[in-house]
Amino acid sequence: MVGDELRHQPPLSVSAGLATRIVIGGRPSPYTMTVLAAVTRIPRGKVMTYGDVAEYVGAGTGRTVGAVLSRHGHDDDIPWHRVIRSTGAPNPSAPDEALRRLASEGTVLRPGGERVDLGAARWDGRTTP
């Protein structure tokens, strides 16, 4: 009976891979706040890859940035769709919605409209469009 009760309780944390742990509940960490602040700076029509964001904030990896966005990127003021894969593919959890939002902002897409043209749309974190 005790084993069954333990099996049905939600985990206190889940793995996001490569020693990244997402703690369920609690307040955003300073790293999370830094990542979210960086993502909000990406201008309309521009994108950064997950790895670009990690490099921009000076810590973590593309995976840790992805973990932050999967947990905290759902607020209306976080432009999560402007963070994409290094292949130009959109956010994997909501690709159609991400592409719709990117197109509506004037982000340059590759022919076929399924990927972002990184050469044209990648933001370096310094220049303004």
Coordinates of N, CA and C in Angstrom, one line a residue:
M1 N 0.8 -1.2 0.0 CA 0.0 0.0 0.0 C 0.9 1.3 0.0
V2 N 1.9 1.3 0.8 CA 2.7 2.5 0.9 C 3.4 2.7 -0.5
G3 N 3.9 1.6 -1.1 CA 4.5 1.7 -2.4 C 3.6 2.3 -3.4
D4 N 2.3 1.9 -3.4 CA 1.4 2.5 -4.4 C 1.2 4.0 -4.2
E5 N 1.2 4.4 -2.9 CA 1.0 5.8 -2.6 C 2.2 6.6 -3.2
L6 N 3.4 6.1 -3.0 CA 4.6 6.8 -3.5 C 4.6 6.8 -5.0
R7 N 4.1 5.8 -5.6 CA 4.2 5.8 -7.1 C 3.2 6.8 -7.7
H8 N 2.2 7.2 -7.0 CA 1.2 8.1 -7.6 C 1.4 9.6 -7.2
Q9 N 2.5 9.8 -6.5 CA 2.8 11.2 -6.2 C 3.7 11.8 -7.3
P10 N 3.5 13.1 -7.6 CA 4.3 13.7 -8.7 C 5.7 13.8 -8.2
P11 N 6.7 13.7 -9.1 CA 8.1 13.9 -8.7 C 8.4 15.3 -8.3
L12 N 9.4 15.4 -7.4 CA 9.8 16.7 -7.0 C 10.7 17.5 -8.0
S13 N 11.3 16.7 -8.9 CA 12.0 17.3 -10.0 C 12.0 16.3 -11.2
V14 N 12.3 16.8 -12.4 CA 12.4 16.0 -13.6 C 13.7 16.3 -14.3
S15 N 14.2 15.4 -15.0 CA 15.5 15.6 -15.7 C 15.2 16.3 -17.1
A16 N 16.0 17.3 -17.4 CA 15.9 17.9 -18.7 C 17.2 17.5 -19.5
G17 N 17.9 16.5 -19.0 CA 19.1 16.0 -19.7 C 20.4 16.8 -19.3
L18 N 21.5 16.1 -19.5 CA 22.8 16.7 -19.2 C 22.9 17.4 -17.9
A19 N 22.5 16.7 -16.8 CA 22.6 17.2 -15.5 C 21.8 18.4 -15.2
T20 N 20.8 18.7 -16.0 CA 19.9 19.8 -15.8 C 18.7 19.2 -15.1
R21 N 18.3 19.9 -14.0 CA 17.1 19.4 -13.2 C 16.2 20.6 -13.2
I22 N 14.9 20.3 -13.5 CA 13.9 21.3 -13.4 C 13.1 21.0 -12.1
V23 N 13.2 21.9 -11.1 CA 12.5 21.8 -9.9 C 11.0 22.2 -10.1
I24 N 10.1 21.4 -9.7 CA 8.7 21.7 -9.9 C 8.3 22.5 -8.6
G25 N 7.7 23.6 -8.9 CA 7.3 24.5 -7.8 C 8.4 25.5 -7.5
G26 N 8.1 26.4 -6.7 CA 9.1 27.4 -6.2 C 9.2 28.6 -7.2
R27 N 10.2 29.5 -6.8 CA 10.4 30.7 -7.6 C 11.4 30.5 -8.7
P28 N 11.4 31.3 -9.7 CA 12.4 31.2 -10.7 C 13.8 31.6 -10.1
S29 N 14.8 30.8 -10.6 CA 16.2 31.1 -10.1 C 16.7 32.4 -10.8
P30 N 17.8 32.9 -10.3 CA 18.5 34.0 -10.9 C 18.8 33.7 -12.4
Y31 N 19.3 32.5 -12.6 CA 19.6 32.1 -14.0 C 18.4 32.2 -14.9
T32 N 17.3 31.7 -14.4 CA 16.0 31.7 -15.1 C 15.6 33.1 -15.4
M33 N 15.7 34.0 -14.5 CA 15.3 35.4 -14.7 C 16.2 36.1 -15.7
T34 N 17.5 35.7 -15.7 CA 18.5 36.3 -16.7 C 18.1 35.8 -18.1
V35 N 17.8 34.5 -18.2 CA 17.4 34.0 -19.6 C 16.1 34.6 -20.0
L36 N 15.1 34.7 -19.2 CA 13.8 35.3 -19.6 C 14.0 36.8 -20.0
A37 N 14.9 37.5 -19.3 CA 15.1 38.9 -19.6 C 15.8 39.0 -21.0
A38 N 16.7 38.1 -21.3 CA 17.4 38.1 -22.6 C 16.4 37.8 -23.7
V39 N 15.5 36.9 -23.5 CA 14.6 36.5 -24.5 C 13.6 37.7 -24.8
T40 N 13.3 38.4 -23.8 CA 12.4 39.6 -24.0 C 13.0 40.7 -24.8
R41 N 14.4 40.7 -24.8 CA 15.1 41.7 -25.6 C 15.2 41.4 -27.1
I42 N 14.9 40.2 -27.5 CA 15.0 39.8 -28.9 C 13.9 40.7 -29.7
P43 N 14.3 41.5 -30.6 CA 13.4 42.3 -31.4 C 12.4 41.5 -32.2
R44 N 11.3 42.1 -32.5 CA 10.3 41.5 -33.5 C 11.0 41.3 -34.8
G45 N 10.7 40.2 -35.4 CA 11.3 39.9 -36.7 C 12.7 39.3 -36.6
K46 N 13.3 39.1 -35.4 CA 14.6 38.5 -35.2 C 14.4 37.3 -34.3
V47 N 15.5 36.4 -34.3 CA 15.5 35.2 -33.5 C 16.9 35.0 -33.0
M48 N 16.9 34.1 -32.0 CA 18.2 33.6 -31.4 C 17.9 32.1 -31.3
T49 N 19.0 31.3 -31.4 CA 18.9 29.9 -31.1 C 19.0 29.7 -29.6
Y50 N 18.7 28.5 -29.2 CA 18.8 28.2 -27.8 C 20.2 28.4 -27.3
G51 N 21.2 28.0 -28.1 CA 22.6 28.1 -27.8 C 23.0 29.6 -27.8
D52 N 22.5 30.4 -28.7 CA 22.8 31.8 -28.8 C 22.4 32.5 -27.5
V53 N 21.2 32.1 -27.0 CA 20.7 32.7 -25.7 C 21.7 32.4 -24.6
A54 N 22.1 31.1 -24.5 CA 23.0 30.7 -23.5 C 24.3 31.5 -23.6
E55 N 24.8 31.6 -24.8 CA 26.1 32.4 -25.0 C 25.9 33.9 -24.6
Y56 N 24.7 34.4 -25.0 CA 24.4 35.8 -24.7 C 24.4 36.1 -23.2
V57 N 23.8 35.2 -22.4 CA 23.7 35.4 -20.9 C 25.0 34.9 -20.2
G58 N 25.9 34.2 -21.0 CA 27.2 33.9 -20.4 C 27.2 32.6 -19.5
A59 N 26.1 31.8 -19.6 CA 26.0 30.6 -18.8 C 25.1 29.6 -19.4
G60 N 25.2 28.4 -19.0 CA 24.3 27.4 -19.4 C 24.6 26.9 -20.8
T61 N 23.6 26.1 -21.3 CA 23.7 25.6 -22.7 C 22.3 25.8 -23.3
G62 N 22.3 25.4 -24.6 CA 21.0 25.4 -25.3 C 19.9 24.6 -24.5
R63 N 20.3 23.5 -24.0 CA 19.4 22.6 -23.2 C 18.9 23.3 -22.0
T64 N 19.7 24.0 -21.3 CA 19.2 24.7 -20.1 C 18.3 25.9 -20.4
V65 N 18.6 26.6 -21.5 CA 17.7 27.6 -22.0 C 16.3 27.0 -22.4
G66 N 16.4 25.9 -23.1 CA 15.1 25.2 -23.4 C 14.3 24.8 -22.2
A67 N 15.1 24.3 -21.2 CA 14.4 23.9 -19.9 C 13.7 25.1 -19.3
V68 N 14.4 26.3 -19.3 CA 13.8 27.5 -18.7 C 12.6 27.9 -19.5
L69 N 12.6 27.9 -20.8 CA 11.5 28.3 -21.6 C 10.3 27.3 -21.4
S70 N 10.6 26.0 -21.3 CA 9.5 25.0 -21.2 C 8.8 25.2 -19.9
R71 N 9.5 25.7 -18.9 CA 8.9 25.9 -17.5 C 8.3 27.3 -17.3
H72 N 9.0 28.3 -17.8 CA 8.6 29.7 -17.5 C 8.3 30.5 -18.7
G73 N 8.4 30.0 -19.9 CA 8.2 30.8 -21.1 C 6.8 31.0 -21.6
H74 N 5.8 30.6 -20.8 CA 4.4 30.7 -21.2 C 3.7 32.0 -20.9
D75 N 4.4 32.9 -20.2 CA 3.8 34.2 -19.9 C 3.6 35.0 -21.2
D76 N 2.5 35.8 -21.2 CA 2.3 36.5 -22.4 C 3.4 37.5 -22.8
D77 N 4.2 37.9 -21.8 CA 5.2 38.9 -22.1 C 6.5 38.3 -22.5
I78 N 6.6 37.0 -22.6 CA 7.8 36.2 -23.0 C 7.7 35.8 -24.5
P79 N 8.5 36.4 -25.4 CA 8.4 36.0 -26.8 C 9.1 34.7 -27.1
W80 N 8.6 33.6 -26.5 CA 9.3 32.3 -26.6 C 9.5 31.8 -28.0
H81 N 8.6 32.2 -28.9 CA 8.7 31.8 -30.3 C 9.9 32.4 -31.0
R82 N 10.6 33.4 -30.5 CA 11.8 34.0 -31.1 C 13.0 33.2 -30.7
V83 N 12.9 32.1 -30.0 CA 14.0 31.2 -29.7 C 13.8 29.9 -30.4
I84 N 14.8 29.6 -31.3 CA 14.6 28.5 -32.2 C 15.7 27.5 -32.2
R85 N 15.6 26.4 -32.9 CA 16.7 25.4 -33.0 C 17.8 26.0 -33.9
S86 N 19.0 25.4 -33.8 CA 20.1 25.9 -34.6 C 19.9 25.5 -36.1
T87 N 18.9 24.7 -36.4 CA 18.6 24.4 -37.8 C 17.6 25.4 -38.4
G88 N 17.1 26.3 -37.6 CA 16.1 27.2 -38.1 C 14.7 26.7 -37.8
A89 N 14.6 25.5 -37.3 CA 13.3 24.9 -36.9 C 12.7 25.7 -35.7
P90 N 11.4 25.8 -35.7 CA 10.8 26.5 -34.6 C 10.8 25.7 -33.3
N91 N 10.3 26.4 -32.2 CA 10.1 25.7 -30.9 C 9.4 24.4 -31.1
P92 N 10.0 23.3 -30.6 CA 9.4 22.0 -30.9 C 8.1 21.7 -30.1
S93 N 7.8 22.4 -29.1 CA 6.6 22.1 -28.3 C 5.3 22.7 -29.0
A94 N 5.5 23.8 -29.8 CA 4.4 24.4 -30.5 C 4.8 25.0 -31.8
P95 N 5.3 24.1 -32.8 CA 5.9 24.6 -34.0 C 5.0 25.5 -34.9
D96 N 3.7 25.0 -35.0 CA 2.8 25.8 -35.9 C 2.5 27.1 -35.3
E97 N 2.3 27.2 -34.0 CA 2.0 28.5 -33.3 C 3.3 29.4 -33.4
A98 N 4.5 28.8 -33.2 CA 5.7 29.6 -33.3 C 5.9 30.2 -34.7
L99 N 5.7 29.4 -35.7 CA 5.8 29.9 -37.1 C 4.8 30.9 -37.4
R100 N 3.5 30.8 -36.9 CA 2.5 31.8 -37.2 C 2.9 33.1 -36.5
R101 N 3.4 33.0 -35.3 CA 3.8 34.3 -34.6 C 5.0 34.9 -35.3
L102 N 6.0 34.1 -35.7 CA 7.2 34.6 -36.4 C 6.8 35.3 -37.7
A103 N 5.9 34.6 -38.5 CA 5.5 35.2 -39.8 C 4.8 36.5 -39.6
S104 N 3.9 36.6 -38.5 CA 3.2 37.8 -38.3 C 4.1 38.9 -37.9
E105 N 5.2 38.6 -37.3 CA 6.2 39.7 -37.0 C 7.1 40.1 -38.1
G106 N 7.0 39.4 -39.2 CA 7.9 39.7 -40.4 C 9.2 39.0 -40.4
T107 N 9.3 37.9 -39.6 CA 10.6 37.2 -39.5 C 10.8 36.5 -40.9
V108 N 12.0 36.6 -41.4 CA 12.2 35.9 -42.7 C 12.3 34.4 -42.6
L109 N 11.4 33.7 -43.3 CA 11.4 32.3 -43.3 C 12.0 31.7 -44.6
R110 N 12.5 30.5 -44.5 CA 13.0 29.9 -45.7 C 11.9 29.5 -46.6
P111 N 12.2 29.2 -47.9 CA 11.1 28.7 -48.8 C 10.4 27.5 -48.2
G112 N 9.1 27.6 -48.3 CA 8.3 26.5 -47.7 C 7.7 26.9 -46.4
G113 N 8.4 27.9 -45.7 CA 7.8 28.5 -44.5 C 7.9 27.6 -43.3
E114 N 8.7 26.6 -43.3 CA 8.8 25.7 -42.1 C 10.0 25.9 -41.2
R115 N 10.9 26.8 -41.7 CA 12.1 27.1 -40.9 C 12.5 28.6 -41.1
V116 N 13.2 29.2 -40.1 CA 13.6 30.5 -40.2 C 14.9 30.6 -41.0
D117 N 15.0 31.7 -41.8 CA 16.3 32.0 -42.5 C 17.2 32.6 -41.5
L118 N 18.1 31.8 -40.9 CA 19.0 32.3 -39.8 C 19.9 33.4 -40.3
G119 N 20.3 33.3 -41.6 CA 21.2 34.3 -42.1 C 20.6 35.7 -42.1
A120 N 19.3 35.8 -42.3 CA 18.6 37.0 -42.4 C 17.9 37.4 -41.0
A121 N 17.6 36.5 -40.2 CA 16.8 36.8 -39.0 C 17.5 36.7 -37.7
R122 N 18.7 36.1 -37.7 CA 19.4 35.9 -36.4 C 19.9 37.2 -35.8
W123 N 19.6 37.4 -34.5 CA 20.0 38.6 -33.8 C 21.2 38.3 -33.0
D124 N 22.2 39.2 -33.1 CA 23.4 39.1 -32.4 C 23.4 39.6 -31.0
G125 N 22.3 40.2 -30.5 CA 22.2 40.7 -29.2 C 22.8 42.1 -29.0
R126 N 23.3 42.7 -30.1 CA 23.9 44.0 -30.0 C 23.2 45.0 -30.9
T127 N 23.0 44.6 -32.1 CA 22.4 45.6 -33.1 C 20.9 45.7 -33.0
T128 N 20.4 46.8 -33.4 CA 18.9 47.0 -33.4 C 18.5 46.9 -34.9
P129 N 17.3 46.3 -35.1 CA 16.9 46.1 -36.5 C 16.5 47.4 -37.2

